[in-house]
N, C-alpha and C. Protein backbone atom coordinates (compact mmCIF):
# COMPACT_ATOMS: atom_id res chain seq x y z
N MET A 1 61.02 -178.49 -114.69
CA MET A 1 61.68 -179.48 -115.30
C MET A 1 61.04 -180.71 -114.68
N LYS A 2 60.77 -181.81 -115.84
CA LYS A 2 60.05 -183.21 -115.50
C LYS A 2 60.67 -183.76 -114.44
N GLN A 3 60.07 -184.40 -113.59
CA GLN A 3 60.69 -185.67 -112.98
C GLN A 3 60.30 -186.93 -113.28
N PHE A 4 60.87 -187.79 -113.16
CA PHE A 4 60.67 -189.38 -113.54
C PHE A 4 61.09 -189.85 -112.10
N TYR A 5 60.54 -191.28 -112.19
CA TYR A 5 60.42 -192.13 -111.04
C TYR A 5 60.68 -193.42 -111.61
N ILE A 6 61.28 -194.30 -110.76
CA ILE A 6 61.49 -195.93 -111.24
C ILE A 6 60.10 -196.35 -110.35
N VAL A 7 59.56 -197.14 -110.36
CA VAL A 7 58.47 -197.43 -109.97
C VAL A 7 58.03 -199.08 -110.21
N ASP A 8 57.49 -199.72 -109.28
CA ASP A 8 57.08 -201.00 -109.38
C ASP A 8 55.54 -201.10 -110.34
N SER A 9 55.53 -201.84 -111.16
CA SER A 9 54.68 -201.92 -112.22
C SER A 9 53.30 -202.05 -111.21
N SER A 10 53.58 -203.26 -109.93
CA SER A 10 52.45 -203.64 -109.42
C SER A 10 51.45 -201.93 -108.53
N MET A 11 52.35 -200.95 -108.76
CA MET A 11 52.19 -199.64 -108.30
C MET A 11 51.12 -199.04 -109.22
N LEU A 12 51.17 -199.25 -110.30
CA LEU A 12 50.42 -198.48 -111.34
C LEU A 12 49.17 -199.28 -111.68
N PRO A 13 48.44 -198.26 -112.42
CA PRO A 13 46.89 -198.78 -112.85
C PRO A 13 47.21 -200.02 -114.13
N GLU A 14 46.56 -200.90 -114.47
CA GLU A 14 46.86 -201.65 -115.54
C GLU A 14 47.06 -201.43 -116.82
N VAL A 15 46.21 -200.30 -116.92
CA VAL A 15 46.35 -199.37 -118.48
C VAL A 15 47.55 -199.27 -118.89
N VAL A 16 48.40 -198.33 -117.80
CA VAL A 16 49.83 -198.11 -118.25
C VAL A 16 50.54 -199.44 -118.76
N GLY A 17 50.50 -200.47 -118.31
CA GLY A 17 51.30 -201.39 -118.78
C GLY A 17 50.55 -202.21 -120.16
N LYS A 18 49.05 -201.81 -120.67
CA LYS A 18 48.42 -202.11 -121.85
C LYS A 18 48.71 -200.88 -122.88
N VAL A 19 49.30 -199.71 -122.28
CA VAL A 19 49.73 -198.52 -123.28
C VAL A 19 50.96 -199.11 -123.75
N ILE A 20 51.82 -199.31 -123.01
CA ILE A 20 53.46 -199.67 -123.17
C ILE A 20 53.38 -200.91 -124.05
N ALA A 21 52.34 -201.83 -124.16
CA ALA A 21 52.30 -203.29 -124.81
C ALA A 21 51.80 -202.44 -126.27
N ALA A 22 50.82 -201.84 -126.18
CA ALA A 22 50.22 -201.31 -127.52
C ALA A 22 51.36 -200.51 -128.22
N ARG A 23 52.05 -199.88 -127.51
CA ARG A 23 53.13 -198.91 -128.20
C ARG A 23 54.29 -200.10 -129.01
N ALA A 24 54.50 -201.02 -128.07
CA ALA A 24 55.25 -202.10 -128.62
C ALA A 24 54.68 -202.83 -129.82
N LEU A 25 53.57 -203.00 -129.71
CA LEU A 25 52.97 -203.89 -130.92
C LEU A 25 53.21 -202.76 -132.35
N LEU A 26 52.67 -201.47 -132.10
CA LEU A 26 52.97 -200.31 -133.10
C LEU A 26 54.44 -200.35 -133.64
N GLN A 27 55.31 -200.32 -132.90
CA GLN A 27 56.93 -200.12 -133.02
C GLN A 27 57.45 -201.01 -133.66
N ASN A 28 57.13 -202.36 -133.47
CA ASN A 28 57.92 -203.69 -134.07
C ASN A 28 56.67 -204.13 -135.00
N GLY A 29 55.99 -202.98 -135.51
CA GLY A 29 55.29 -203.14 -136.74
C GLY A 29 54.26 -204.75 -136.88
N GLU A 30 54.00 -205.14 -135.76
CA GLU A 30 52.84 -206.27 -135.44
C GLU A 30 51.82 -205.74 -135.86
N VAL A 31 51.16 -204.43 -135.60
CA VAL A 31 50.02 -203.84 -136.08
C VAL A 31 50.08 -202.50 -137.11
N LYS A 32 49.43 -202.00 -137.77
CA LYS A 32 49.70 -200.82 -138.58
C LYS A 32 49.26 -199.55 -137.95
N GLN A 33 48.12 -199.87 -137.09
CA GLN A 33 47.13 -198.73 -136.68
C GLN A 33 46.91 -198.56 -135.32
N VAL A 34 47.02 -197.55 -134.71
CA VAL A 34 46.43 -197.53 -133.13
C VAL A 34 45.19 -198.39 -132.94
N SER A 35 44.29 -198.11 -133.76
CA SER A 35 42.97 -199.11 -133.34
C SER A 35 43.50 -200.50 -133.27
N GLU A 36 44.18 -200.86 -134.19
CA GLU A 36 44.38 -202.43 -134.12
C GLU A 36 45.20 -202.69 -132.67
N ALA A 37 46.30 -201.95 -132.42
CA ALA A 37 47.16 -202.00 -131.22
C ALA A 37 46.06 -201.81 -129.94
N VAL A 38 45.31 -200.96 -129.52
CA VAL A 38 44.60 -200.80 -128.75
C VAL A 38 43.16 -201.79 -128.18
N LYS A 39 42.94 -202.44 -129.71
CA LYS A 39 41.81 -203.53 -129.39
C LYS A 39 42.40 -204.77 -129.27
N GLN A 40 43.61 -204.93 -129.47
CA GLN A 40 44.58 -206.21 -129.17
C GLN A 40 44.68 -206.26 -127.86
N VAL A 41 45.08 -205.05 -127.28
CA VAL A 41 45.51 -205.07 -125.62
C VAL A 41 44.49 -204.72 -124.73
N GLY A 42 43.24 -204.41 -125.17
CA GLY A 42 41.83 -204.22 -124.78
C GLY A 42 42.04 -202.64 -124.03
N ILE A 43 42.17 -201.67 -124.44
CA ILE A 43 42.12 -200.34 -124.10
C ILE A 43 41.48 -199.48 -124.92
N SER A 44 40.90 -198.19 -124.84
CA SER A 44 40.35 -197.63 -125.57
C SER A 44 41.54 -196.62 -126.34
N ARG A 45 41.13 -195.92 -127.46
CA ARG A 45 42.13 -194.94 -128.05
C ARG A 45 42.43 -193.95 -127.32
N GLY A 46 41.27 -193.51 -126.92
CA GLY A 46 41.48 -192.22 -125.76
C GLY A 46 42.54 -192.69 -124.61
N THR A 47 42.56 -193.96 -124.03
CA THR A 47 43.22 -194.21 -123.00
C THR A 47 44.90 -194.37 -123.45
N TYR A 48 45.00 -194.92 -124.41
CA TYR A 48 46.49 -194.79 -125.46
C TYR A 48 46.63 -193.36 -125.46
N TYR A 49 45.82 -192.45 -125.78
CA TYR A 49 46.66 -191.21 -126.08
C TYR A 49 46.72 -190.37 -124.90
N LYS A 50 46.02 -190.53 -123.87
CA LYS A 50 46.28 -189.68 -122.52
C LYS A 50 47.57 -190.44 -122.18
N TYR A 51 47.82 -191.50 -122.34
CA TYR A 51 49.30 -192.21 -121.30
C TYR A 51 50.45 -192.33 -122.27
N LYS A 52 50.20 -192.20 -123.73
CA LYS A 52 51.34 -192.84 -124.66
C LYS A 52 52.89 -192.00 -124.81
N ASP A 53 52.61 -190.82 -124.12
CA ASP A 53 53.91 -189.82 -124.05
C ASP A 53 54.49 -189.94 -122.84
N TYR A 54 54.01 -190.81 -121.52
CA TYR A 54 54.24 -190.74 -120.43
C TYR A 54 54.49 -192.03 -119.73
N ALA A 55 54.51 -193.13 -120.61
CA ALA A 55 54.80 -194.29 -119.75
C ALA A 55 55.69 -194.98 -120.51
N PHE A 56 57.03 -195.46 -120.12
CA PHE A 56 57.92 -196.26 -121.11
C PHE A 56 58.49 -197.27 -120.23
N LEU A 57 58.99 -198.08 -121.17
CA LEU A 57 60.07 -199.20 -120.00
C LEU A 57 61.04 -198.39 -120.16
N PRO A 58 62.15 -198.93 -119.19
CA PRO A 58 63.39 -198.44 -118.98
C PRO A 58 64.34 -199.20 -120.22
N ASP A 59 65.47 -198.14 -120.52
CA ASP A 59 66.02 -198.20 -121.79
C ASP A 59 66.89 -199.36 -121.07
N PRO A 60 67.35 -200.34 -122.08
CA PRO A 60 68.24 -201.32 -121.42
C PRO A 60 69.59 -200.97 -121.43
N GLU A 61 69.92 -199.72 -122.08
CA GLU A 61 71.20 -199.41 -122.18
C GLU A 61 71.43 -198.79 -120.35
N MET A 62 70.50 -198.10 -119.69
CA MET A 62 70.30 -197.81 -118.64
C MET A 62 70.96 -198.82 -117.99
N ALA A 63 71.06 -200.00 -117.84
CA ALA A 63 71.00 -201.00 -116.88
C ALA A 63 72.51 -201.32 -117.24
N SER A 64 73.25 -200.88 -117.74
CA SER A 64 74.75 -201.21 -118.10
C SER A 64 74.98 -200.34 -117.33
N ARG A 65 76.24 -201.08 -116.49
CA ARG A 65 77.27 -200.35 -115.82
C ARG A 65 78.93 -199.88 -116.47
N LYS A 66 79.46 -198.83 -116.02
CA LYS A 66 80.59 -198.79 -116.86
C LYS A 66 82.00 -198.56 -115.88
N ALA A 67 83.05 -198.97 -116.04
CA ALA A 67 84.13 -198.76 -115.25
C ALA A 67 85.21 -198.29 -116.16
N VAL A 68 86.31 -197.52 -115.40
CA VAL A 68 87.77 -197.13 -116.47
C VAL A 68 88.60 -197.66 -115.26
N ILE A 69 89.61 -197.99 -116.11
CA ILE A 69 90.90 -198.21 -115.24
C ILE A 69 91.97 -197.79 -115.83
N SER A 70 93.09 -197.70 -115.24
CA SER A 70 94.45 -196.84 -116.01
C SER A 70 95.69 -197.89 -115.63
N LEU A 71 96.37 -198.49 -116.56
CA LEU A 71 97.48 -199.32 -116.37
C LEU A 71 98.93 -199.12 -117.35
N MET A 72 99.74 -199.54 -116.62
CA MET A 72 101.23 -199.42 -117.24
C MET A 72 101.45 -200.69 -118.11
N LEU A 73 101.58 -200.89 -119.29
CA LEU A 73 101.89 -201.74 -119.92
C LEU A 73 103.42 -201.84 -120.55
N HIS A 74 104.15 -203.02 -120.28
CA HIS A 74 105.75 -202.84 -120.34
C HIS A 74 105.68 -203.19 -122.33
N HIS A 75 106.39 -202.85 -122.71
CA HIS A 75 106.10 -202.89 -124.17
C HIS A 75 107.09 -204.32 -124.99
N ASP A 76 106.01 -205.34 -124.43
CA ASP A 76 106.47 -206.61 -125.03
C ASP A 76 105.52 -207.15 -125.84
N ARG A 77 105.57 -207.96 -126.82
CA ARG A 77 104.53 -208.66 -127.44
C ARG A 77 103.51 -209.63 -126.64
N GLY A 78 102.37 -209.32 -126.59
CA GLY A 78 101.14 -210.12 -126.30
C GLY A 78 100.71 -210.00 -124.89
N ILE A 79 101.46 -208.62 -124.27
CA ILE A 79 100.96 -208.45 -123.04
C ILE A 79 99.29 -207.48 -122.99
N LEU A 80 99.19 -206.86 -124.04
CA LEU A 80 97.91 -206.17 -124.24
C LEU A 80 96.76 -207.31 -124.46
N SER A 81 97.12 -208.37 -125.28
CA SER A 81 96.48 -209.39 -125.32
C SER A 81 96.10 -210.19 -124.58
N GLU A 82 97.43 -210.23 -123.28
CA GLU A 82 96.66 -210.95 -122.15
C GLU A 82 95.97 -210.24 -121.41
N VAL A 83 95.84 -209.17 -121.15
CA VAL A 83 95.12 -208.13 -120.49
C VAL A 83 93.50 -208.31 -121.22
N LEU A 84 93.39 -208.12 -122.23
CA LEU A 84 92.03 -208.20 -122.95
C LEU A 84 91.51 -209.72 -122.99
N THR A 85 92.44 -210.71 -122.65
CA THR A 85 91.92 -212.09 -122.54
C THR A 85 91.36 -212.35 -121.16
N THR A 86 91.94 -211.45 -120.01
CA THR A 86 91.72 -211.61 -118.75
C THR A 86 90.16 -211.03 -118.59
N MET A 87 90.12 -209.64 -119.29
CA MET A 87 89.20 -209.03 -119.27
C MET A 87 87.67 -209.63 -120.00
N SER A 88 87.88 -210.60 -120.91
CA SER A 88 87.14 -211.29 -121.68
C SER A 88 86.33 -212.41 -120.54
N GLN A 89 87.44 -213.09 -120.08
CA GLN A 89 87.14 -214.21 -119.17
C GLN A 89 86.09 -213.87 -117.87
N ALA A 90 86.53 -212.16 -117.62
CA ALA A 90 85.87 -211.78 -116.35
C ALA A 90 84.65 -211.42 -116.96
N GLN A 91 84.09 -211.42 -118.24
CA GLN A 91 82.86 -210.98 -118.96
C GLN A 91 82.89 -209.59 -118.71
N ALA A 92 83.95 -208.77 -118.84
CA ALA A 92 83.74 -207.44 -119.14
C ALA A 92 84.08 -207.05 -120.43
N SER A 93 83.28 -206.36 -120.82
CA SER A 93 83.05 -205.74 -122.54
C SER A 93 83.80 -204.34 -122.59
N ILE A 94 84.74 -204.27 -123.52
CA ILE A 94 85.48 -203.33 -123.73
C ILE A 94 84.78 -202.15 -124.31
N VAL A 95 84.90 -200.98 -123.88
CA VAL A 95 84.09 -200.00 -124.77
C VAL A 95 85.24 -199.16 -125.41
N THR A 96 86.18 -198.77 -124.59
CA THR A 96 87.33 -197.83 -125.66
C THR A 96 88.77 -198.21 -124.99
N ILE A 97 89.61 -198.46 -125.77
CA ILE A 97 91.11 -198.43 -125.22
C ILE A 97 92.00 -197.41 -125.58
N ASN A 98 92.69 -196.62 -124.98
CA ASN A 98 93.61 -195.67 -125.14
C ASN A 98 94.71 -195.98 -124.72
N GLN A 99 95.83 -196.30 -125.64
CA GLN A 99 97.11 -196.50 -125.36
C GLN A 99 98.03 -195.51 -125.60
N ASN A 100 98.93 -194.93 -125.12
CA ASN A 100 99.92 -193.76 -125.40
C ASN A 100 101.14 -194.57 -126.02
N ILE A 101 102.25 -194.23 -126.52
CA ILE A 101 103.20 -194.53 -127.19
C ILE A 101 104.48 -194.94 -125.86
N PRO A 102 104.89 -196.02 -125.97
CA PRO A 102 106.02 -196.14 -125.05
C PRO A 102 106.99 -195.46 -124.71
N ILE A 103 107.20 -195.28 -123.68
CA ILE A 103 108.10 -194.21 -122.96
C ILE A 103 108.95 -194.87 -122.34
N HIS A 104 110.23 -195.11 -122.12
CA HIS A 104 111.19 -196.07 -121.41
C HIS A 104 110.56 -197.39 -121.61
N ASN A 105 110.33 -197.82 -122.67
CA ASN A 105 109.42 -199.14 -122.46
C ASN A 105 108.18 -199.38 -121.61
N TRP A 106 107.29 -198.48 -121.42
CA TRP A 106 106.18 -198.43 -120.73
C TRP A 106 105.42 -197.69 -121.36
N ALA A 107 103.98 -198.16 -121.82
CA ALA A 107 102.57 -197.61 -122.44
C ALA A 107 101.77 -197.13 -121.48
N SER A 108 100.97 -196.11 -121.11
CA SER A 108 100.03 -195.76 -120.26
C SER A 108 98.78 -196.44 -121.02
N VAL A 109 97.99 -196.99 -120.75
CA VAL A 109 96.64 -197.51 -121.18
C VAL A 109 95.22 -197.14 -119.95
N VAL A 110 94.21 -196.59 -120.81
CA VAL A 110 93.36 -196.37 -120.36
C VAL A 110 92.23 -197.00 -120.67
N MET A 111 91.14 -198.01 -120.21
CA MET A 111 90.17 -198.53 -120.88
C MET A 111 88.91 -198.31 -119.94
N SER A 112 87.85 -198.37 -120.96
CA SER A 112 86.39 -198.39 -120.34
C SER A 112 85.86 -199.50 -120.83
N PHE A 113 85.11 -200.06 -119.92
CA PHE A 113 84.27 -201.34 -120.45
C PHE A 113 82.99 -201.58 -119.39
N ASP A 114 82.27 -202.18 -119.89
CA ASP A 114 80.91 -202.37 -119.48
C ASP A 114 81.31 -203.56 -118.37
N ILE A 115 80.38 -203.31 -117.22
CA ILE A 115 80.64 -204.20 -116.19
C ILE A 115 79.31 -204.99 -115.44
N SER A 116 78.35 -204.76 -116.26
CA SER A 116 76.89 -205.07 -116.04
C SER A 116 76.86 -206.60 -116.26
N ALA A 117 77.83 -207.19 -116.95
CA ALA A 117 77.53 -208.93 -116.88
C ALA A 117 79.08 -209.51 -116.17
N LEU A 118 79.74 -208.66 -115.22
CA LEU A 118 81.18 -208.83 -114.81
C LEU A 118 80.89 -209.84 -113.77
N GLN A 119 81.92 -211.09 -113.87
CA GLN A 119 81.81 -212.27 -113.31
C GLN A 119 82.79 -212.00 -112.26
N GLY A 120 82.57 -211.90 -110.81
CA GLY A 120 83.37 -211.73 -109.77
C GLY A 120 83.25 -210.00 -109.51
N THR A 121 84.13 -209.69 -108.62
CA THR A 121 84.12 -208.31 -108.34
C THR A 121 85.37 -207.34 -109.36
N LEU A 122 84.99 -206.13 -109.08
CA LEU A 122 86.22 -205.13 -109.90
C LEU A 122 87.18 -205.41 -109.17
N ASP A 123 87.23 -205.62 -107.94
CA ASP A 123 88.81 -205.83 -107.20
C ASP A 123 89.42 -206.69 -107.46
N ASP A 124 88.61 -208.02 -107.74
CA ASP A 124 89.29 -209.48 -108.18
C ASP A 124 89.91 -209.12 -109.74
N LEU A 125 89.26 -208.32 -110.37
CA LEU A 125 89.68 -208.37 -111.89
C LEU A 125 90.92 -207.13 -111.91
N VAL A 126 90.86 -206.09 -110.80
CA VAL A 126 91.95 -205.49 -110.89
C VAL A 126 93.13 -206.03 -110.43
N THR A 127 93.00 -207.19 -109.26
CA THR A 127 93.99 -207.81 -108.90
C THR A 127 94.60 -208.66 -109.99
N LYS A 128 93.90 -209.49 -110.50
CA LYS A 128 94.16 -210.41 -111.80
C LYS A 128 94.89 -209.63 -112.66
N LEU A 129 94.59 -208.30 -112.99
CA LEU A 129 95.17 -207.83 -114.02
C LEU A 129 96.52 -207.54 -113.85
N GLY A 130 96.68 -206.99 -112.50
CA GLY A 130 97.89 -206.53 -111.74
C GLY A 130 98.97 -208.01 -111.73
N ASP A 131 98.41 -208.87 -111.63
CA ASP A 131 99.21 -210.25 -111.70
C ASP A 131 99.93 -210.64 -113.07
N ILE A 132 99.37 -210.04 -113.94
CA ILE A 132 100.05 -209.95 -115.52
C ILE A 132 101.09 -209.68 -115.70
N ARG A 133 102.13 -210.51 -115.90
CA ARG A 133 103.53 -210.41 -116.22
C ARG A 133 103.68 -209.08 -116.99
N GLY A 134 104.14 -207.95 -116.93
CA GLY A 134 103.83 -206.66 -117.73
C GLY A 134 103.44 -205.54 -117.53
N VAL A 135 102.50 -205.88 -116.67
CA VAL A 135 101.38 -204.80 -115.99
C VAL A 135 101.93 -204.30 -114.81
N SER A 136 101.70 -203.07 -114.85
CA SER A 136 102.03 -202.62 -113.33
C SER A 136 100.98 -201.12 -113.23
N ASP A 137 101.22 -200.69 -111.99
CA ASP A 137 100.12 -199.84 -111.50
C ASP A 137 98.69 -199.50 -112.33
N VAL A 138 97.73 -200.72 -111.81
CA VAL A 138 96.70 -200.74 -112.14
C VAL A 138 95.57 -200.12 -111.11
N HIS A 139 94.76 -199.51 -112.09
CA HIS A 139 94.03 -198.47 -110.85
C HIS A 139 92.66 -198.20 -111.36
N LEU A 140 91.57 -198.52 -110.48
CA LEU A 140 90.26 -198.28 -110.79
C LEU A 140 90.28 -196.66 -110.66
N VAL A 141 89.92 -196.18 -111.79
CA VAL A 141 89.53 -194.81 -111.94
C VAL A 141 88.26 -194.26 -111.86
N SER A 142 87.01 -194.96 -112.22
CA SER A 142 85.91 -194.66 -112.06
C SER A 142 84.73 -195.76 -111.96
N VAL A 143 83.49 -195.92 -111.73
CA VAL A 143 82.85 -196.81 -111.71
C VAL A 143 81.33 -195.94 -112.08
N GLU A 144 80.61 -196.00 -113.17
CA GLU A 144 79.52 -195.73 -113.31
C GLU A 144 78.24 -196.54 -113.03
């Protein structure tokens, strides 16, 4: 099984960054051939082929963080809307919402959301959600 490491670029030979730059030129369509890309970044074709399958930039999606909360909403008009507004104001980006049918006028809701741009803490968000009229039992289920 392969092992991967996250390493500061200052620890790597300069050619690794140039290989990544050459690959980006090819992927973005700025150049059509490997020979053009390597010439532009200043490395040999051999160097490119030696490292091209082993050096990558981190995926931007890997930087995202996700959280899951559960809450109970009273079956009144506008409560879910207020919850979503509060989430949006905190810069939490909703990924999924699962709401069950109301039983005795209360509906169970589970939401997953991206917290990579969250303004404030998760505890602050949970507190704000719990303060909304018609919202109860707010629980942070998990954080990734």
